[in-house]
PDB file of C-alpha atoms and ligand atoms in Angstrom:
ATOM      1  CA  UNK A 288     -15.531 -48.685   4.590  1.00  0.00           C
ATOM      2  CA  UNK A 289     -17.667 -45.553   4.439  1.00  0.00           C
ATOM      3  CA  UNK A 290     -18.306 -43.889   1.203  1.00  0.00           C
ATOM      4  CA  UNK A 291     -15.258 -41.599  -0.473  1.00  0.00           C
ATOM      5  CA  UNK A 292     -12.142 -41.389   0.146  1.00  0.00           C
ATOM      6  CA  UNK A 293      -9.878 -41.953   3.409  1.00  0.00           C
ATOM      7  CA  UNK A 294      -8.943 -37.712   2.893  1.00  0.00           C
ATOM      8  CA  UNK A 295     -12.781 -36.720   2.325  1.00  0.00           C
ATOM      9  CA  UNK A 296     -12.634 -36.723   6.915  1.00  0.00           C
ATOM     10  CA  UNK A 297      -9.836 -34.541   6.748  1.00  0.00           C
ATOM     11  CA  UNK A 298     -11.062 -31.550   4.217  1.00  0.00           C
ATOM     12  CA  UNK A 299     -12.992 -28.781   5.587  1.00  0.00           C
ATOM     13  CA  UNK A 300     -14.617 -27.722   2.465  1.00  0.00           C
ATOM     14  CA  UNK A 301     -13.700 -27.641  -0.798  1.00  0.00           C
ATOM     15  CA  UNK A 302     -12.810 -24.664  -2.850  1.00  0.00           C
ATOM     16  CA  UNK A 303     -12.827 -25.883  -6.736  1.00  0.00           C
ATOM     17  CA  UNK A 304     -14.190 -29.206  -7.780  1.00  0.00           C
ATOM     18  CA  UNK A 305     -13.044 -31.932 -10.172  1.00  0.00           C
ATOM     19  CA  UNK A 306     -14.984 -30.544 -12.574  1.00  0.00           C
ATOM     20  CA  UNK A 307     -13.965 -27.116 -12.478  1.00  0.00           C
ATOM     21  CA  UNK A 308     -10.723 -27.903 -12.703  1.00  0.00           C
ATOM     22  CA  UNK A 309     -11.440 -29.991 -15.789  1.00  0.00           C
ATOM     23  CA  UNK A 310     -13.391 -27.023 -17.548  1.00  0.00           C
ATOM     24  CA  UNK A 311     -10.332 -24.463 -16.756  1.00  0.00           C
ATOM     25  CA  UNK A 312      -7.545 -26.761 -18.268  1.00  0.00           C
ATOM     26  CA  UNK A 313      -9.638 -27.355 -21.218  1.00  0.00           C
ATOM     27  CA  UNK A 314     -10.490 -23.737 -21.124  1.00  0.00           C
ATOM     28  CA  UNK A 315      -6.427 -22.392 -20.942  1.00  0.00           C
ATOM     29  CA  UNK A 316      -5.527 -24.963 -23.018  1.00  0.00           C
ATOM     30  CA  UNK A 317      -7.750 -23.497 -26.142  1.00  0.00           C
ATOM     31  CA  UNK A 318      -6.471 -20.222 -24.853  1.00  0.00           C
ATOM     32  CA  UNK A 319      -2.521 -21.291 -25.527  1.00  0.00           C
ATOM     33  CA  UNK A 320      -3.693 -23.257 -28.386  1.00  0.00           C
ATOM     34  CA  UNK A 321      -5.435 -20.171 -30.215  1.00  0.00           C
ATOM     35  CA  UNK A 322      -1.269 -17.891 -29.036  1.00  0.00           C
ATOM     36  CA  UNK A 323       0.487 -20.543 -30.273  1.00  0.00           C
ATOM     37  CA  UNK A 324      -0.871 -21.461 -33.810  1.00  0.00           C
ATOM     38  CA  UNK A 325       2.262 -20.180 -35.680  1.00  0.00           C
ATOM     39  CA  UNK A 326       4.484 -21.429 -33.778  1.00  0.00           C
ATOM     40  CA  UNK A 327       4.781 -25.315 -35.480  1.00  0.00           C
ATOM     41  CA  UNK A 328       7.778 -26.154 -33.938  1.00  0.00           C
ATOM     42  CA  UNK A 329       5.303 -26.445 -30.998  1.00  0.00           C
ATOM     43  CA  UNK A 330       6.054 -25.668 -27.047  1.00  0.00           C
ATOM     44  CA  UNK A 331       7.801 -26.737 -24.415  1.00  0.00           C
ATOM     45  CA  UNK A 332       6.542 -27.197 -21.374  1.00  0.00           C
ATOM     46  CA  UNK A 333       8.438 -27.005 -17.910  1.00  0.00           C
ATOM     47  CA  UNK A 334       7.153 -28.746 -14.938  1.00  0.00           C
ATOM     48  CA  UNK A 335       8.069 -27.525 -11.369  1.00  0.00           C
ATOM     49  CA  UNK A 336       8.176 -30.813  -9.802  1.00  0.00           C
ATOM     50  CA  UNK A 337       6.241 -31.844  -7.505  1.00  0.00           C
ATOM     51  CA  UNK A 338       2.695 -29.949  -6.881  1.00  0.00           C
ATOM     52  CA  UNK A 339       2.516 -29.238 -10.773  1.00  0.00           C
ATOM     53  CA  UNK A 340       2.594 -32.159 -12.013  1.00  0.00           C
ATOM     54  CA  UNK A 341      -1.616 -33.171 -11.680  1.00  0.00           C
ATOM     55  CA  UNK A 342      -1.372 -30.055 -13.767  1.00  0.00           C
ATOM     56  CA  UNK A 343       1.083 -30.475 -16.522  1.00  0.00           C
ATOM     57  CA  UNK A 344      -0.146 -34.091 -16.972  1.00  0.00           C
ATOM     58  CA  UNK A 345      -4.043 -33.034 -18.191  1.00  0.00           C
ATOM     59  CA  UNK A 346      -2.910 -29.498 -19.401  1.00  0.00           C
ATOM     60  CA  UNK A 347      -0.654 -31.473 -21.750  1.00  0.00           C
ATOM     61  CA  UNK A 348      -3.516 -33.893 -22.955  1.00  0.00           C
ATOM     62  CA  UNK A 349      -5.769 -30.598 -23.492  1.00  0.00           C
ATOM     63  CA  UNK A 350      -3.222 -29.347 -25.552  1.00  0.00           C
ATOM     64  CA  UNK A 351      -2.872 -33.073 -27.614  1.00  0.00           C
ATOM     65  CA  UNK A 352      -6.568 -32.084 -28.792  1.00  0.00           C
ATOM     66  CA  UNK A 353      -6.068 -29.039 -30.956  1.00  0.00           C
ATOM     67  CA  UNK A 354      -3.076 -27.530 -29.270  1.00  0.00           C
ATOM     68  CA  UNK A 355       0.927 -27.714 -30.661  1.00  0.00           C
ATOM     69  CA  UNK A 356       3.140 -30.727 -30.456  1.00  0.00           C
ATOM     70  CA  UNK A 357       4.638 -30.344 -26.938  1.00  0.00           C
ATOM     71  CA  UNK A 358       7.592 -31.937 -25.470  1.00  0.00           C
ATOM     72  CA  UNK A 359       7.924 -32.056 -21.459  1.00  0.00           C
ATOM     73  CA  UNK A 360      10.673 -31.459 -18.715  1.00  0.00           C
ATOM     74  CA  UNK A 361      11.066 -30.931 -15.430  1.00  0.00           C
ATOM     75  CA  UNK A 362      12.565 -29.418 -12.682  1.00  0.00           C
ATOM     76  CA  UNK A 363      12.861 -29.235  -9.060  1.00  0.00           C
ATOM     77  CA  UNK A 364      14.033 -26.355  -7.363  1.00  0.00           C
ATOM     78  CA  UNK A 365      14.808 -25.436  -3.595  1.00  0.00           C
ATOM     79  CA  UNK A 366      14.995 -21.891  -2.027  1.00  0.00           C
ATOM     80  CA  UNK A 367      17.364 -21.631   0.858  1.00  0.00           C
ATOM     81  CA  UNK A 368      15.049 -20.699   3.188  1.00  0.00           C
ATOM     82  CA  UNK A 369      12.707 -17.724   4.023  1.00  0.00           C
ATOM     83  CA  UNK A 370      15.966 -14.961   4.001  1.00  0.00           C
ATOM     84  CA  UNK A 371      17.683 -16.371   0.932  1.00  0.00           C
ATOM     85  CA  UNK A 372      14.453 -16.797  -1.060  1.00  0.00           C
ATOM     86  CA  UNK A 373      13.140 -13.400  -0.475  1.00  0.00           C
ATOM     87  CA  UNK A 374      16.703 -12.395  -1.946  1.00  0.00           C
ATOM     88  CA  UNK A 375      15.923 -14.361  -4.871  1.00  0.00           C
ATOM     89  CA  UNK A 376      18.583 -17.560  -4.052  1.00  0.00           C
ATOM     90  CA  UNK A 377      17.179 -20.812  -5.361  1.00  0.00           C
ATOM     91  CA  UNK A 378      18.910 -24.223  -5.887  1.00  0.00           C
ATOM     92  CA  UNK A 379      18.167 -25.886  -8.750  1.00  0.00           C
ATOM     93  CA  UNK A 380      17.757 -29.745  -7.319  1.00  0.00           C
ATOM     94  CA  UNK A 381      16.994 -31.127 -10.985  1.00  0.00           C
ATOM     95  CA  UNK A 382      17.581 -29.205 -13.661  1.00  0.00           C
ATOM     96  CA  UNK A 383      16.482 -29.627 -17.410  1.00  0.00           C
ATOM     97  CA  UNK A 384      17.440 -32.621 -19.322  1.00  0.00           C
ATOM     98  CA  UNK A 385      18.035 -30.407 -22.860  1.00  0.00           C
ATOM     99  CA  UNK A 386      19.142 -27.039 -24.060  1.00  0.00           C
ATOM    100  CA  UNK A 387      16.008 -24.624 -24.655  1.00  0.00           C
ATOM    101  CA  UNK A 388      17.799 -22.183 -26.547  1.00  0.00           C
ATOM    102  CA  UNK A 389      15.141 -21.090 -29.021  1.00  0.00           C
ATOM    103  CA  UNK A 390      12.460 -22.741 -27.766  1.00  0.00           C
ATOM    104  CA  UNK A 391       8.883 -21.557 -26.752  1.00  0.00           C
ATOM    105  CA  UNK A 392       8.658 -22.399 -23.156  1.00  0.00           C
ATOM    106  CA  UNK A 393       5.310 -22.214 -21.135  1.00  0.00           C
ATOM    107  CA  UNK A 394       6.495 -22.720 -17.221  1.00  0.00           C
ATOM    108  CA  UNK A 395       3.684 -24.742 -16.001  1.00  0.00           C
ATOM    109  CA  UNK A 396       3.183 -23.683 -12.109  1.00  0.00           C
ATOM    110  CA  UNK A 397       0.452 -25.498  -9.504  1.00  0.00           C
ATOM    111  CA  UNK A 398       0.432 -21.994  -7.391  1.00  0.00           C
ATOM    112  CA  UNK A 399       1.560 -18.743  -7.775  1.00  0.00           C
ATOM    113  CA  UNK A 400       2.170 -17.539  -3.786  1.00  0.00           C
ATOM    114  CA  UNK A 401       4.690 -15.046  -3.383  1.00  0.00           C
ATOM    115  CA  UNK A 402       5.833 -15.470  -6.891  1.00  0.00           C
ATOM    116  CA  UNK A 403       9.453 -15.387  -5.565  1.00  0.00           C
ATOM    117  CA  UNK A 404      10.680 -18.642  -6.826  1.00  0.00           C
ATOM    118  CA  UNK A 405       8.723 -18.237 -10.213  1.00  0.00           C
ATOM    119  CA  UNK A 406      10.075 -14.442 -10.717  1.00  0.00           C
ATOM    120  CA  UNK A 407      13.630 -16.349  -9.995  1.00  0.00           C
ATOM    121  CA  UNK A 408      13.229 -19.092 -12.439  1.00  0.00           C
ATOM    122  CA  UNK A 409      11.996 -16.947 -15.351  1.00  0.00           C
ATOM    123  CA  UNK A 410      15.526 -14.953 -15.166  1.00  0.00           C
ATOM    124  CA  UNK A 411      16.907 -18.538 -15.352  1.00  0.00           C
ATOM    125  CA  UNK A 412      14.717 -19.602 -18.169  1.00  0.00           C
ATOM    126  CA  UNK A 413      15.794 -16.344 -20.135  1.00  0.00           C
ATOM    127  CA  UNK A 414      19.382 -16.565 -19.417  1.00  0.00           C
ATOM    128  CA  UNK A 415      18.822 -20.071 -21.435  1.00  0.00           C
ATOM    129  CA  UNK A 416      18.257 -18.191 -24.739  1.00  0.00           C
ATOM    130  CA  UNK A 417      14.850 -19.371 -24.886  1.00  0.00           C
ATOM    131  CA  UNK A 418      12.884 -18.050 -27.684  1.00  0.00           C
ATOM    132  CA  UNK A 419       9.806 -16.782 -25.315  1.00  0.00           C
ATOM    133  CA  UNK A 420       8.916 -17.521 -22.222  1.00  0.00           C
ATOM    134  CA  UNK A 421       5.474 -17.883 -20.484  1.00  0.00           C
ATOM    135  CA  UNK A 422       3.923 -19.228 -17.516  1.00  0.00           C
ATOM    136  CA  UNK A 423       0.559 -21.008 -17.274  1.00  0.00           C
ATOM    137  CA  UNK A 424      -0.705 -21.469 -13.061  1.00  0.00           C
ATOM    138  CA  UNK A 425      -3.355 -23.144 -11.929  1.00  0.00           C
ATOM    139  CA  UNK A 426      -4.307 -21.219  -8.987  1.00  0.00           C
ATOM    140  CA  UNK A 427      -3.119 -17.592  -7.866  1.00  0.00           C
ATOM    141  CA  UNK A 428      -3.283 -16.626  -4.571  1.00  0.00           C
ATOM    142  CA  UNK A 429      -3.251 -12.436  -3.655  1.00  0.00           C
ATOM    143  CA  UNK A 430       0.047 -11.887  -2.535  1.00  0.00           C
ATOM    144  CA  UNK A 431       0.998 -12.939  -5.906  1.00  0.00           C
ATOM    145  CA  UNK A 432       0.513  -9.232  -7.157  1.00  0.00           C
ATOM    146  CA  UNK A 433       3.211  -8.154  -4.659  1.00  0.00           C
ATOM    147  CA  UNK A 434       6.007  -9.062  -6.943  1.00  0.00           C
ATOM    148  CA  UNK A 435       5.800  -8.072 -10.671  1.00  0.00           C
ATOM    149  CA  UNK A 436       5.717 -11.739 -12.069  1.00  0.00           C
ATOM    150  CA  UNK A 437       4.299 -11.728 -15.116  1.00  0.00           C
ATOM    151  CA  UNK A 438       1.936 -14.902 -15.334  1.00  0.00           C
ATOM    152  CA  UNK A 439       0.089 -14.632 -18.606  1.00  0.00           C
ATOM    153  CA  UNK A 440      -2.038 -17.483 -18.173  1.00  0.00           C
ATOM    154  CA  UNK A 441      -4.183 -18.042 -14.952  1.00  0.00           C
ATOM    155  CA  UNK A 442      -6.870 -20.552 -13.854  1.00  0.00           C
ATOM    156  CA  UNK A 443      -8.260 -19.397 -10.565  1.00  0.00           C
ATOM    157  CA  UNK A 444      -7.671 -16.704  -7.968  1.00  0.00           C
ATOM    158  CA  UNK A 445      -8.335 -17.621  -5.095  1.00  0.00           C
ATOM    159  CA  UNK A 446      -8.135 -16.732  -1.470  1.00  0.00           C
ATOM    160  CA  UNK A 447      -4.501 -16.289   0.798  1.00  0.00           C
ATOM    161  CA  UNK A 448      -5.311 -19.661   2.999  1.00  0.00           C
ATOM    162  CA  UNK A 449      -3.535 -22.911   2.939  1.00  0.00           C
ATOM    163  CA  UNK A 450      -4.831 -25.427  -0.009  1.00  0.00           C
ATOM    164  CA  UNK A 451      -4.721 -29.102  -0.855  1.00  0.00           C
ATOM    165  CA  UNK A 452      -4.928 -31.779  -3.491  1.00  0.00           C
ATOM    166  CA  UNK A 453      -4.418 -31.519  -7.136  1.00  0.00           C
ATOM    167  CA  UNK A 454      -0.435 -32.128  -6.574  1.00  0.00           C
ATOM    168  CA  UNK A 455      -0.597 -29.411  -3.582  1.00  0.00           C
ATOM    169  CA  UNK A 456       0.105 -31.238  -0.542  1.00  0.00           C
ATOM    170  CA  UNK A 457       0.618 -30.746   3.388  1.00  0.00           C
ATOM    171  CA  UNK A 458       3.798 -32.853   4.573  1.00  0.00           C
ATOM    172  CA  UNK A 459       4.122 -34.445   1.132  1.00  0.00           C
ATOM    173  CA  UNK A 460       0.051 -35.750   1.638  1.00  0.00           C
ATOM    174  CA  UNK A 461      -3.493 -34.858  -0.077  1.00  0.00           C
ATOM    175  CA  UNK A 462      -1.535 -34.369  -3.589  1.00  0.00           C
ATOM    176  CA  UNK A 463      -4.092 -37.070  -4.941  1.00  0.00           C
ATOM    177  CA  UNK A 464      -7.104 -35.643  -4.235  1.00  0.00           C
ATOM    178  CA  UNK A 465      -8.963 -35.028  -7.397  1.00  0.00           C
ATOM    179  CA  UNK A 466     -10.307 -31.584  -6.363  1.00  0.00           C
ATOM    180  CA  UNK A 467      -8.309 -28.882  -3.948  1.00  0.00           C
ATOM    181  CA  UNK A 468      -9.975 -27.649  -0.618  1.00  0.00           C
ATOM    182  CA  UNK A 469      -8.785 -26.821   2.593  1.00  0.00           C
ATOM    183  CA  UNK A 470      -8.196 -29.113   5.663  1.00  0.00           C
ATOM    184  CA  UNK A 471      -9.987 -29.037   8.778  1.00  0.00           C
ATOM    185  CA  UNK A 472      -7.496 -27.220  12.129  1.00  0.00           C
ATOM    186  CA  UNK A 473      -6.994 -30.382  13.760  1.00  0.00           C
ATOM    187  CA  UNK A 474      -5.479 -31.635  10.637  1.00  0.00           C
ATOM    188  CA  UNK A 475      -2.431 -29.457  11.840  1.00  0.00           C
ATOM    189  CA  UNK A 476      -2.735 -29.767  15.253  1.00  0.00           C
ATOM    190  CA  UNK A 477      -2.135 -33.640  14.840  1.00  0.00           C
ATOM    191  CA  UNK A 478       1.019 -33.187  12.928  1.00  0.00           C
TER     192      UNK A 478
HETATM  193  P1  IMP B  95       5.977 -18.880  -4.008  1.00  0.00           P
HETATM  194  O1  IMP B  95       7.437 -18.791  -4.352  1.00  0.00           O
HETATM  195  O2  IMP B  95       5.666 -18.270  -2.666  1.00  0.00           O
HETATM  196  O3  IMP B  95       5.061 -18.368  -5.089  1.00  0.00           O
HETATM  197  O4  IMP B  95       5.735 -20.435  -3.768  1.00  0.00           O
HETATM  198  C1  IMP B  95       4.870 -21.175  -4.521  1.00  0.00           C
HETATM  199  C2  IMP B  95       4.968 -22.622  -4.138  1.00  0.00           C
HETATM  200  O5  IMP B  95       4.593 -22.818  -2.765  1.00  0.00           O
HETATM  201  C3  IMP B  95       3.978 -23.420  -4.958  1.00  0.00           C
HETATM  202  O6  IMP B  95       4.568 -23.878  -6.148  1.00  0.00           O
HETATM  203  C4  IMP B  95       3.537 -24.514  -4.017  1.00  0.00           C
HETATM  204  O7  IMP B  95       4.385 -25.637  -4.169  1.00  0.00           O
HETATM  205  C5  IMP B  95       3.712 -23.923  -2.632  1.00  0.00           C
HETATM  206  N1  IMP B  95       2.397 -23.433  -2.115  1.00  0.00           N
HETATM  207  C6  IMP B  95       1.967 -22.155  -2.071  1.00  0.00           C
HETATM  208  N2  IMP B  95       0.721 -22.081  -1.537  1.00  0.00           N
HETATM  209  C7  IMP B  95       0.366 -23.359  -1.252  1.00  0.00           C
HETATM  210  C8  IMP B  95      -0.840 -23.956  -0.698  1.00  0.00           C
HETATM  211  O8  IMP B  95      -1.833 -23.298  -0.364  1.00  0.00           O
HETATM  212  N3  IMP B  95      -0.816 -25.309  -0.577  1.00  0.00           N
HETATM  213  C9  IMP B  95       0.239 -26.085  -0.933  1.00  0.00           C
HETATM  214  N4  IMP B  95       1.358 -25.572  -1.463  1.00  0.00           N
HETATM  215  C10 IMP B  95       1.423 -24.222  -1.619  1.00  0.00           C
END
C-alpha cells in the first residue's frame, strides 16, 4: 500500500493539522485550568456524543496535567428535523447518567454551526440546577454568531464549508482522521 492513510485520497486539503489541534487543547485546557482553580470540587464535563468525543477524550487528559479533577458524561441528542430544530425541539436520545444539580459543567462541543442545538441544550443544562454552566468548542464556524450562544471557550474559527475528521464525519466516516480538512467533490458525488 501507498504511504498514509486509505482517507489521505479522499481530503482536498487540510484546514488544521494534528499538531495544531494538539497545541489548542493544551492551550484551552490551561485556559479552564487557570477559571477553575477555586472550584476543588472540580468540573464536569458533558460530551455531545458522537463528533465530540476525539475532543473530550485529549481535552480531558490536558486537564489531568494541572487542570481540576473531572468526571465525564455523555449525551446524544436528536433535533427533529430542519423546522423543529430551528424552533428549538430536540430529543434527548441518551441523556445523563447523574444529577448535576450544583455542579460546574463545561459542555464540551466538536462544532458550533448554527448553535441551535447547543443554545437548546444549555436551557436544559440550567433547568438541571447546575451550579454554572460553560461550553468549550473546538471549531466555530460563522453562522455561529447568528444565534446569541454564549460559547466562552473557542479553539478555531474557521470558514462556513463542510469539515472532516477529528470525530466530525460525512455518513458516519473520516471521524478518525487525526487532523480535520475538507473532502474532495467527488467524495459526494459518489455517495
Ligand atoms: P448546530 O446545531 O447547527 O450548531 O449543529 C452542530 C452540529 O452539526 C455539530 O455538533 C456537528 O455534529 C455537526 N456539524 C456542523 N458542521 C459540521 C461539519 O462541517 N462537519 C461535520 N459535522 C458538522
Amino acid at each position: 500500500m501507498a504511504q498514509g492513510s486509505w482517507y489521505d485520497a479522499d481530503i482536498d486539503h487540510v484546514i488544521i493539522s494534528e499538531e495544531q489541534i494538539r497545541e489548542k487543547i493544551a492551550e484551552l485546557a490551561k485556559e479552564v485550568s487557570a477559571d477553575y482553580a477555586s472550584a476543588p470540587e472540580g468540573l464536569l464535563l458533558v460530551c455531545v456524543l458522537k463528533g465530540a468525543v476525539m475532543f473530550v477524550a485529549d481535552f480531558a487528559r490536558a486537564l489531568g496535567r494541572h487542570g481540576p479533577p473531572v468526571e465525564l458524561e455523555f449525551m446524544a441528542l436528536s433535533s427533529y428535523g430542519q423546522a423543529a430544530t430551528s424552533s428549538g425541539v430536540v430529543r434527548i436520545r441518551k441523556d445523563l447518567d447523574r444529577e448535576i444539580a450544583g455542579r460546574h459543567v463545561i459542555v464540551v462541543e466538536d462544532i458550533v454551526d448554527s448553535g441551535l442545538t447547543l443554545s437548546w441544550l444549555l436551557r436544559y443544562l440550567e433547568s438541571r440546577e447546575a451550579a454554572s454552566v460553560e461550553v468549550v468548542a473546538l471549531f466555530r464556524k460563522p453562522d455561529a454568531i447568528q444565534v446569541a450562544v454564549p460559547v466562552k471557550y473557542v479553539g478555531f474559527d474557521i470558514p462556513s464549508e463542510f469539515v472532516v475528521g477529528y470525530g466530525l464525519d460525512f455518513a458516519e466516516r473520516y471521524r478518525e482522521l487525526p487532523y480535520v480538512g475538507v473532502l474532495k467533490p467527488e467524495v459526494y458525488a459518489r455517495s
